[in-house]
Amino acid sequence: GLPTPPLAVQGANQYRSALRAHSSCRPRVMSASTKAKFMLVSNNEDFRVEVACLNRLKAPPNSLRVAMVTGGADTTLTALLHPSVASVLSFDPSPLQLHLLQLKLAVATSDLSDEAAVGFLLRGEGGKQVFEEKLVPRLPEETVGFFRGAGEDEIDKGILRADNDGPFNKILRAWFADEHGVDLSKWHAMGEAEKDKVLHICAANDSTTLATALQTFFKGAPWFKAMPAETQHVILGALGVAAASTLSGTGKVLSDIDCGLLPKDEFFTDIVLTASPKTLPPWMTHAGRRVLKAKASALTTFQGKADAVRDDDKFDFVSLSNIYDFSLVEAAVKDVRAVAAAMLKPNGTLLVRRAVGSAGAILKQAGGKQLEGEALENLDYNSLFYRSPGTVAAASFAAGEDGCIAQ
């Protein structure tokens, strides 16, 4: 289980801060030889959830002000496509994630053909020539400087290449291969017996050795070694929960694909199985690119956390993604209450994910009224959340006269 306070809160916060610091070296002081470390290059949560929340608001066209964590930028760009959305503020403590967002937006809104745009992102096709001729005019100066320096290899090799996949996915695939002799990338071509073996492994949910593999990775990371010993202990313990959720969720996703309940070719599943997407996210489809070209000016960015966002005009919808995955409920409730009061319009909606559950309870305790409709975790095809009760929830908040949140 999760550790007792105050170490759990401290650990979760320092874990998140350490990952951000690991990926947030200031571009102006990084040399071209310094490898940039992105926290993630594609979202580890499903943009379908945010789209479902926006649909439930039943708002007129171009009427909603939206704010959300940037992360891998896919959810931000997909939300901007929504017909009811007038503007999106994308915020993240890491400048690298904001550079990633700007690069993806520039590619999507460029005059590159669909084939050339995909080739550039996945394989670096065209490399520096495409970057300098097609993208630089569309990018902020800071982002141009980053990709000419520390992020240069992302231009030459493709930012969505398999090598850039996140450590959880890499370790999961390696664990299946080393522990069970299974190549997950072959899932779609497997026979029944081998698929049954994979699903049995996932259902048994014996994630002890998977957790050990994750812990070994963390123990070897310089940024992790720099943490206080007690914080390291907290994080290593929490990785057991993440390992179990990942294994169980992967089995549910793969099983539902074979039953026809989920599509065979799907953006997030592609990445889990093969490390790189083969299915286009909405913002990279031909139709999606057309919409983004018309709405690109409606996107703004902010480097910082949600509690640092200051905007005179508040928001109709805010997505905090999964920033509370390993925070204690009490700490998350306090934070949600503060964010709702600072960022939301009266009756505005806040979305949270929490891999260890209690997302809905957190929103309720913070004063929110949960949105009605299908359970949101059923719409999130990421293995941490898919069909895992209590991991994804959204609620509306009514502001009281004293500025507090009341329902």
Short mmCIF file of C-alpha atoms in Angstrom, two decimals:
data_model
loop_
_atom_site.label_atom_id
_atom_site.label_comp_id
_atom_site.label_asym_id
_atom_site.label_seq_id
_atom_site.Cartn_x
_atom_site.Cartn_y
_atom_site.Cartn_z
CA GLY A 1 0.00 0.00 0.00
CA LEU A 2 0.92 3.65 0.04
CA PRO A 3 3.23 4.87 2.78
CA THR A 4 2.00 6.86 5.73
CA PRO A 5 2.19 10.66 5.88
CA PRO A 6 4.06 12.88 5.64
CA LEU A 7 6.49 10.84 3.57
CA ALA A 8 3.95 9.84 0.93
CA VAL A 9 3.12 13.44 0.10
CA GLN A 10 6.75 14.45 0.25
CA GLY A 11 7.76 11.45 -1.81
CA ALA A 12 5.14 11.91 -4.49
CA ASN A 13 5.89 15.59 -4.79
CA GLN A 14 9.65 15.09 -4.86
CA TYR A 15 9.27 12.22 -7.34
CA ARG A 16 7.30 14.44 -9.66
CA SER A 17 9.69 17.34 -9.12
CA ALA A 18 12.68 15.13 -9.78
CA LEU A 19 11.22 13.84 -13.03
CA ARG A 20 10.45 17.40 -14.08
CA ALA A 21 13.96 18.54 -13.15
CA HIS A 22 15.35 15.54 -15.02
CA SER A 23 13.54 16.76 -18.12
CA SER A 24 13.75 20.49 -17.53
CA CYS A 25 17.34 21.61 -17.89
CA ARG A 26 17.23 25.17 -19.18
CA PRO A 27 17.81 25.16 -22.94
CA ARG A 28 20.00 28.24 -22.86
CA VAL A 29 22.66 26.55 -20.72
CA MET A 30 22.59 23.12 -22.35
CA SER A 31 25.29 22.31 -24.88
CA ALA A 32 24.52 20.53 -28.13
CA SER A 33 26.21 17.43 -26.72
CA THR A 34 23.88 17.26 -23.71
CA LYS A 35 21.05 14.78 -24.32
CA ALA A 36 17.65 16.30 -23.65
CA LYS A 37 15.48 14.13 -21.42
CA PHE A 38 11.78 14.36 -22.14
CA MET A 39 9.48 13.13 -19.40
CA LEU A 40 7.32 11.69 -22.18
CA VAL A 41 6.84 12.32 -25.90
CA SER A 42 3.25 11.07 -26.06
CA ASN A 43 0.56 11.26 -23.41
CA ASN A 44 0.25 8.43 -20.91
CA GLU A 45 -3.46 9.11 -20.59
CA ASP A 46 -6.19 8.97 -23.22
CA PHE A 47 -7.47 12.15 -24.86
CA ARG A 48 -10.85 10.44 -25.35
CA VAL A 49 -11.65 11.18 -21.70
CA GLU A 50 -11.16 14.93 -22.08
CA VAL A 51 -13.20 14.87 -25.29
CA ALA A 52 -16.03 13.01 -23.49
CA CYS A 53 -16.04 15.64 -20.72
CA LEU A 54 -16.20 18.45 -23.26
CA ASN A 55 -19.09 16.67 -25.00
CA ARG A 56 -21.01 16.39 -21.72
CA LEU A 57 -20.84 20.14 -21.22
CA LYS A 58 -23.05 20.58 -24.32
CA ALA A 59 -21.62 24.04 -24.93
CA PRO A 60 -22.14 26.22 -28.03
CA PRO A 61 -19.42 26.36 -30.68
CA ASN A 62 -16.24 28.27 -29.77
CA SER A 63 -17.43 29.10 -26.26
CA LEU A 64 -15.23 27.15 -23.82
CA ARG A 65 -12.00 28.26 -22.19
CA VAL A 66 -9.94 25.18 -21.39
CA ALA A 67 -6.71 24.61 -19.43
CA MET A 68 -4.74 21.38 -19.13
CA VAL A 69 -1.40 19.85 -18.24
CA THR A 70 0.80 19.62 -21.34
CA GLY A 71 2.66 16.33 -20.80
CA GLY A 72 3.04 14.67 -24.18
CA ALA A 73 0.85 17.35 -25.81
CA ASP A 74 -1.56 14.95 -27.55
CA THR A 75 -4.46 15.77 -25.23
CA THR A 76 -3.89 19.51 -25.52
CA LEU A 77 -3.94 19.42 -29.32
CA THR A 78 -6.92 17.06 -29.45
CA ALA A 79 -8.90 19.29 -27.09
CA LEU A 80 -8.19 22.29 -29.31
CA LEU A 81 -9.92 20.43 -32.15
CA HIS A 82 -13.21 20.26 -30.24
CA PRO A 83 -15.86 22.49 -31.84
CA SER A 84 -16.99 23.90 -28.47
CA VAL A 85 -13.47 24.97 -27.46
CA ALA A 86 -12.57 28.61 -28.07
CA SER A 87 -9.12 28.55 -26.44
CA VAL A 88 -6.70 26.24 -24.63
CA LEU A 89 -4.03 27.15 -22.07
CA SER A 90 -1.49 24.33 -21.80
CA PHE A 91 0.70 24.41 -18.68
CA ASP A 92 3.63 22.30 -17.49
CA PRO A 93 6.57 22.83 -15.09
CA SER A 94 8.94 21.44 -17.74
CA PRO A 95 9.97 23.70 -20.63
CA LEU A 96 10.83 20.58 -22.61
CA GLN A 97 7.20 19.46 -22.66
CA LEU A 98 6.20 22.91 -23.91
CA HIS A 99 8.84 22.70 -26.64
CA LEU A 100 7.36 19.32 -27.58
CA LEU A 101 3.89 20.86 -27.82
CA GLN A 102 5.16 23.68 -30.02
CA LEU A 103 6.96 21.24 -32.32
CA LYS A 104 3.90 19.02 -32.73
CA LEU A 105 1.69 22.05 -33.40
CA ALA A 106 4.15 23.43 -35.96
CA VAL A 107 4.27 20.10 -37.81
CA ALA A 108 0.49 19.74 -37.79
CA THR A 109 -0.12 23.27 -39.09
CA SER A 110 2.71 23.28 -41.64
CA ASP A 111 2.28 22.76 -45.38
CA LEU A 112 4.03 19.39 -45.16
CA SER A 113 2.02 16.59 -46.75
CA ASP A 114 0.43 14.16 -44.31
CA GLU A 115 2.99 11.53 -45.28
CA ALA A 116 5.92 13.93 -44.83
CA ALA A 117 4.63 15.16 -41.46
CA VAL A 118 4.36 11.62 -40.11
CA GLY A 119 7.76 10.69 -41.53
CA PHE A 120 9.38 13.68 -39.82
CA LEU A 121 7.88 12.93 -36.41
CA LEU A 122 8.44 9.16 -36.46
CA ARG A 123 11.71 8.84 -38.34
CA GLY A 124 13.21 12.31 -38.70
CA GLU A 125 12.68 12.28 -42.47
CA GLY A 126 13.86 15.58 -43.94
CA GLY A 127 15.56 16.37 -40.64
CA LYS A 128 17.17 19.80 -40.41
CA GLN A 129 15.94 20.92 -43.82
CA VAL A 130 12.30 20.38 -42.88
CA PHE A 131 12.88 21.96 -39.48
CA GLU A 132 14.60 25.09 -40.81
CA GLU A 133 12.41 25.65 -43.87
CA LYS A 134 8.98 24.50 -42.71
CA LEU A 135 8.90 24.71 -38.91
CA VAL A 136 11.21 27.45 -37.64
CA PRO A 137 8.92 30.26 -38.90
CA ARG A 138 6.10 28.75 -36.82
CA LEU A 139 8.06 28.22 -33.58
CA PRO A 140 8.89 30.47 -30.61
CA GLU A 141 12.52 31.58 -30.42
CA GLU A 142 13.17 29.50 -27.28
CA THR A 143 11.89 26.35 -28.95
CA VAL A 144 14.00 26.95 -32.05
CA GLY A 145 17.08 27.36 -29.85
CA PHE A 146 16.33 24.15 -27.99
CA PHE A 147 15.94 22.01 -31.11
CA ARG A 148 19.05 23.54 -32.67
CA GLY A 149 21.00 22.60 -29.53
CA ALA A 150 20.19 20.04 -26.86
CA GLY A 151 17.21 18.66 -28.79
CA GLU A 152 18.98 18.38 -32.14
CA ASP A 153 18.75 14.59 -32.31
CA GLU A 154 14.96 14.82 -32.01
CA ILE A 155 14.95 16.60 -35.36
CA ASP A 156 17.39 14.19 -37.02
CA LYS A 157 15.93 10.93 -35.68
CA GLY A 158 12.24 11.71 -35.10
CA ILE A 159 10.79 12.68 -31.76
CA LEU A 160 8.23 9.84 -31.78
CA ARG A 161 10.82 7.14 -32.56
CA ALA A 162 10.76 3.93 -30.55
CA ASP A 163 13.86 4.87 -28.55
CA ASN A 164 11.93 7.77 -27.00
CA ASP A 165 9.23 5.54 -25.51
CA GLY A 166 8.79 5.88 -21.76
CA PRO A 167 10.60 3.62 -19.27
CA PHE A 168 7.41 1.91 -18.04
CA ASN A 169 6.57 0.62 -21.51
CA LYS A 170 10.17 -0.36 -22.24
CA ILE A 171 10.48 -2.26 -18.98
CA LEU A 172 7.10 -3.96 -19.46
CA ARG A 173 8.11 -5.30 -22.87
CA ALA A 174 11.54 -6.37 -21.59
CA TRP A 175 9.91 -8.07 -18.59
CA PHE A 176 7.60 -10.12 -20.80
CA ALA A 177 10.56 -11.13 -22.95
CA ASP A 178 12.99 -11.93 -20.14
CA GLU A 179 10.60 -13.45 -17.61
CA HIS A 180 8.17 -15.21 -19.94
CA GLY A 181 9.79 -15.44 -23.36
CA VAL A 182 7.02 -13.32 -24.92
CA ASP A 183 7.51 -10.63 -27.56
CA LEU A 184 4.59 -8.28 -26.98
CA SER A 185 5.17 -6.54 -30.30
CA LYS A 186 3.95 -9.74 -32.00
CA TRP A 187 0.57 -9.69 -30.22
CA HIS A 188 -1.56 -9.24 -33.34
CA ALA A 189 0.19 -12.15 -35.06
CA MET A 190 0.18 -14.53 -32.08
CA GLY A 191 -1.71 -17.79 -32.05
CA GLU A 192 -4.41 -18.53 -29.50
CA ALA A 193 -2.15 -20.41 -27.12
CA GLU A 194 0.40 -17.62 -26.91
CA LYS A 195 -2.29 -14.96 -26.50
CA ASP A 196 -3.85 -17.01 -23.72
CA LYS A 197 -0.45 -17.16 -22.05
CA VAL A 198 -0.11 -13.36 -22.15
CA LEU A 199 -3.62 -12.80 -20.81
CA HIS A 200 -3.06 -15.37 -18.05
CA ILE A 201 0.12 -13.57 -16.99
CA CYS A 202 -1.74 -10.26 -16.86
CA ALA A 203 -4.73 -11.71 -15.00
CA ALA A 204 -2.53 -13.47 -12.43
CA ASN A 205 -1.12 -10.00 -11.73
CA ASP A 206 2.05 -11.33 -10.11
CA SER A 207 3.91 -8.09 -10.64
CA THR A 208 6.65 -8.60 -8.05
CA THR A 209 9.46 -9.03 -10.56
CA LEU A 210 8.05 -6.26 -12.76
CA ALA A 211 8.10 -3.93 -9.76
CA THR A 212 11.67 -5.03 -9.06
CA ALA A 213 12.66 -4.18 -12.63
CA LEU A 214 11.12 -0.72 -12.29
CA GLN A 215 12.86 -0.22 -8.95
CA THR A 216 16.19 -1.24 -10.48
CA PHE A 217 15.74 1.35 -13.21
CA PHE A 218 14.97 4.07 -10.69
CA LYS A 219 17.84 3.10 -8.40
CA GLY A 220 20.25 3.48 -11.30
CA ALA A 221 19.05 6.96 -12.33
CA PRO A 222 21.34 9.81 -11.16
CA TRP A 223 18.38 12.11 -10.45
CA PHE A 224 16.85 9.43 -8.22
CA LYS A 225 20.09 8.86 -6.33
CA ALA A 226 20.19 12.56 -5.53
CA MET A 227 16.94 12.31 -3.53
CA PRO A 228 16.92 11.93 0.27
CA ALA A 229 17.01 8.27 1.35
CA GLU A 230 13.54 8.39 2.92
CA THR A 231 12.06 9.82 -0.26
CA GLN A 232 13.67 7.09 -2.35
CA HIS A 233 12.09 4.51 -0.05
CA VAL A 234 8.63 6.00 -0.53
CA ILE A 235 8.90 6.09 -4.31
CA LEU A 236 10.26 2.55 -4.59
CA GLY A 237 7.29 1.32 -2.55
CA ALA A 238 4.79 3.17 -4.74
CA LEU A 239 6.22 1.55 -7.87
CA GLY A 240 4.65 -1.73 -6.78
CA VAL A 241 1.21 -0.18 -7.22
CA ALA A 242 2.17 1.15 -10.65
CA ALA A 243 3.48 -2.25 -11.74
CA ALA A 244 0.29 -4.04 -10.70
CA SER A 245 -1.93 -1.48 -12.41
CA THR A 246 0.11 -1.60 -15.61
CA LEU A 247 0.03 -5.40 -15.82
CA SER A 248 -3.68 -5.75 -15.06
CA GLY A 249 -4.65 -2.91 -17.38
CA THR A 250 -2.55 -4.25 -20.25
CA GLY A 251 -4.43 -7.54 -20.04
CA LYS A 252 -7.80 -5.79 -20.11
CA VAL A 253 -6.84 -3.72 -23.15
CA LEU A 254 -5.48 -6.69 -25.12
CA SER A 255 -8.45 -8.89 -24.22
CA ASP A 256 -10.97 -6.27 -25.31
CA ILE A 257 -9.10 -5.75 -28.59
CA ASP A 258 -9.46 -9.44 -29.38
CA CYS A 259 -13.14 -9.37 -28.42
CA GLY A 260 -13.76 -6.46 -30.77
CA LEU A 261 -14.59 -4.03 -27.97
CA LEU A 262 -11.52 -1.92 -28.72
CA PRO A 263 -9.99 -1.20 -32.13
CA LYS A 264 -7.08 -3.38 -33.24
CA ASP A 265 -5.12 -0.41 -34.50
CA GLU A 266 -5.04 2.27 -31.83
CA PHE A 267 -2.57 5.03 -30.91
CA PHE A 268 -1.90 4.11 -27.27
CA THR A 269 -1.88 0.35 -27.81
CA ASP A 270 0.55 0.76 -30.71
CA ILE A 271 3.01 2.44 -28.35
CA VAL A 272 2.63 -0.13 -25.56
CA LEU A 273 3.21 -3.02 -27.96
CA THR A 274 5.83 -1.62 -30.34
CA ALA A 275 7.18 1.60 -28.72
CA SER A 276 6.03 3.86 -31.56
CA PRO A 277 2.58 4.81 -32.91
CA LYS A 278 1.35 3.41 -36.20
CA THR A 279 -2.14 4.84 -35.80
CA LEU A 280 -2.40 8.62 -36.05
CA PRO A 281 -3.70 10.65 -33.09
CA PRO A 282 -6.60 13.00 -33.96
CA TRP A 283 -4.39 16.08 -34.28
CA MET A 284 -2.26 14.42 -36.99
CA THR A 285 -5.09 13.22 -39.21
CA HIS A 286 -5.78 15.23 -42.35
CA ALA A 287 -9.06 16.51 -40.89
CA GLY A 288 -7.43 17.31 -37.55
CA ARG A 289 -4.64 19.28 -39.19
CA ARG A 290 -7.17 21.40 -41.09
CA VAL A 291 -8.89 22.38 -37.84
CA LEU A 292 -5.60 23.12 -36.06
CA LYS A 293 -4.50 25.42 -38.87
CA ALA A 294 -7.64 27.49 -38.28
CA LYS A 295 -7.36 27.46 -34.46
CA ALA A 296 -3.60 27.55 -33.81
CA SER A 297 -3.74 31.11 -32.45
CA ALA A 298 -6.20 29.95 -29.76
CA LEU A 299 -3.45 27.96 -28.00
CA THR A 300 -1.29 29.58 -25.30
CA THR A 301 1.27 28.04 -22.94
CA PHE A 302 2.46 28.60 -19.38
CA GLN A 303 5.54 27.13 -17.71
CA GLY A 304 4.57 26.21 -14.17
CA LYS A 305 2.16 24.14 -12.11
CA ALA A 306 -1.60 24.58 -11.90
CA ASP A 307 -1.44 26.53 -8.65
CA ALA A 308 0.82 29.09 -10.34
CA VAL A 309 -1.55 29.81 -13.23
CA ARG A 310 -2.93 33.32 -12.93
CA ASP A 311 -5.51 34.41 -15.43
CA ASP A 312 -8.10 37.15 -15.13
CA ASP A 313 -10.57 35.11 -17.15
CA LYS A 314 -11.10 31.72 -15.51
CA PHE A 315 -11.76 28.41 -17.22
CA ASP A 316 -14.81 26.29 -18.02
CA PHE A 317 -12.81 23.04 -18.00
CA VAL A 318 -9.46 22.11 -16.45
CA SER A 319 -7.70 18.74 -16.80
CA LEU A 320 -5.02 17.93 -14.22
CA SER A 321 -4.31 14.59 -15.87
CA ASN A 322 -2.71 12.09 -13.45
CA ILE A 323 -0.66 14.41 -11.24
CA TYR A 324 -2.16 12.81 -8.11
CA ASP A 325 -1.21 9.21 -8.95
CA PHE A 326 0.71 8.65 -5.72
CA SER A 327 -0.40 11.57 -3.55
CA LEU A 328 -2.33 10.91 -0.37
CA VAL A 329 -6.07 11.55 -0.60
CA GLU A 330 -5.93 14.33 1.99
CA ALA A 331 -3.19 16.18 0.11
CA ALA A 332 -4.97 15.75 -3.23
CA VAL A 333 -8.27 17.04 -1.79
CA LYS A 334 -6.56 20.16 -0.47
CA ASP A 335 -4.84 20.79 -3.79
CA VAL A 336 -7.97 20.18 -5.89
CA ARG A 337 -9.95 22.59 -3.73
CA ALA A 338 -7.30 25.29 -4.23
CA VAL A 339 -7.01 24.71 -7.99
CA ALA A 340 -10.78 24.76 -8.45
CA ALA A 341 -11.08 28.05 -6.55
CA ALA A 342 -8.21 29.63 -8.47
CA MET A 343 -8.88 28.41 -12.00
CA LEU A 344 -12.53 27.48 -12.53
CA LYS A 345 -15.49 29.63 -13.47
CA PRO A 346 -18.62 29.01 -11.36
CA ASN A 347 -19.87 25.51 -12.25
CA GLY A 348 -16.67 24.84 -14.14
CA THR A 349 -15.44 21.25 -14.52
CA LEU A 350 -12.24 19.68 -13.19
CA LEU A 351 -10.86 16.31 -14.37
CA VAL A 352 -8.38 14.19 -12.42
CA ARG A 353 -6.85 10.75 -12.85
CA ARG A 354 -5.32 8.70 -10.04
CA ALA A 355 -3.78 5.33 -10.86
CA VAL A 356 -4.35 4.04 -7.32
CA GLY A 357 -8.04 4.98 -7.30
CA SER A 358 -10.26 7.35 -5.29
CA ALA A 359 -10.34 10.02 -8.02
CA GLY A 360 -14.09 10.51 -7.58
CA ALA A 361 -13.82 10.56 -3.79
CA ILE A 362 -11.14 13.24 -3.97
CA LEU A 363 -13.33 15.46 -6.14
CA LYS A 364 -16.35 14.93 -3.88
CA GLN A 365 -14.42 15.73 -0.71
CA ALA A 366 -13.06 18.86 -2.40
CA GLY A 367 -16.64 20.04 -3.02
CA GLY A 368 -17.26 18.80 -6.53
CA LYS A 369 -20.39 17.32 -8.06
CA GLN A 370 -19.43 14.40 -10.29
CA LEU A 371 -20.52 14.54 -13.92
CA GLU A 372 -23.17 12.07 -14.97
CA GLY A 373 -22.52 9.55 -17.71
CA GLU A 374 -20.47 6.45 -18.44
CA ALA A 375 -17.56 5.84 -16.08
CA LEU A 376 -14.64 7.78 -17.57
CA GLU A 377 -12.09 5.04 -16.91
CA ASN A 378 -13.89 2.97 -19.55
CA LEU A 379 -12.90 5.59 -22.11
CA ASP A 380 -9.21 5.75 -21.18
CA TYR A 381 -7.34 3.11 -23.18
CA ASN A 382 -4.12 3.57 -21.19
CA SER A 383 -3.26 0.48 -19.15
CA LEU A 384 -2.97 2.42 -15.88
CA PHE A 385 -6.62 3.49 -16.07
CA TYR A 386 -8.62 1.33 -18.46
CA ARG A 387 -11.64 -0.22 -16.69
CA SER A 388 -10.01 0.42 -13.32
CA PRO A 389 -12.76 1.81 -11.02
CA GLY A 390 -12.05 5.11 -9.35
CA THR A 391 -9.05 6.06 -11.45
CA VAL A 392 -10.68 8.75 -13.62
CA ALA A 393 -13.34 11.28 -12.63
CA ALA A 394 -14.63 14.76 -13.41
CA ALA A 395 -16.76 17.10 -11.32
CA SER A 396 -18.25 20.56 -11.47
CA PHE A 397 -17.58 23.14 -8.78
CA ALA A 398 -19.80 26.06 -7.75
CA ALA A 399 -17.94 29.04 -6.24
CA GLY A 400 -19.34 30.38 -2.98
CA GLU A 401 -19.43 34.06 -2.10
CA ASP A 402 -16.36 33.77 0.13
CA GLY A 403 -14.33 32.39 -2.73
CA CYS A 404 -14.39 28.86 -1.31
CA ILE A 405 -15.86 25.91 -3.12
CA ALA A 406 -19.33 24.82 -2.15
CA GLN A 407 -21.92 22.39 -3.39
#
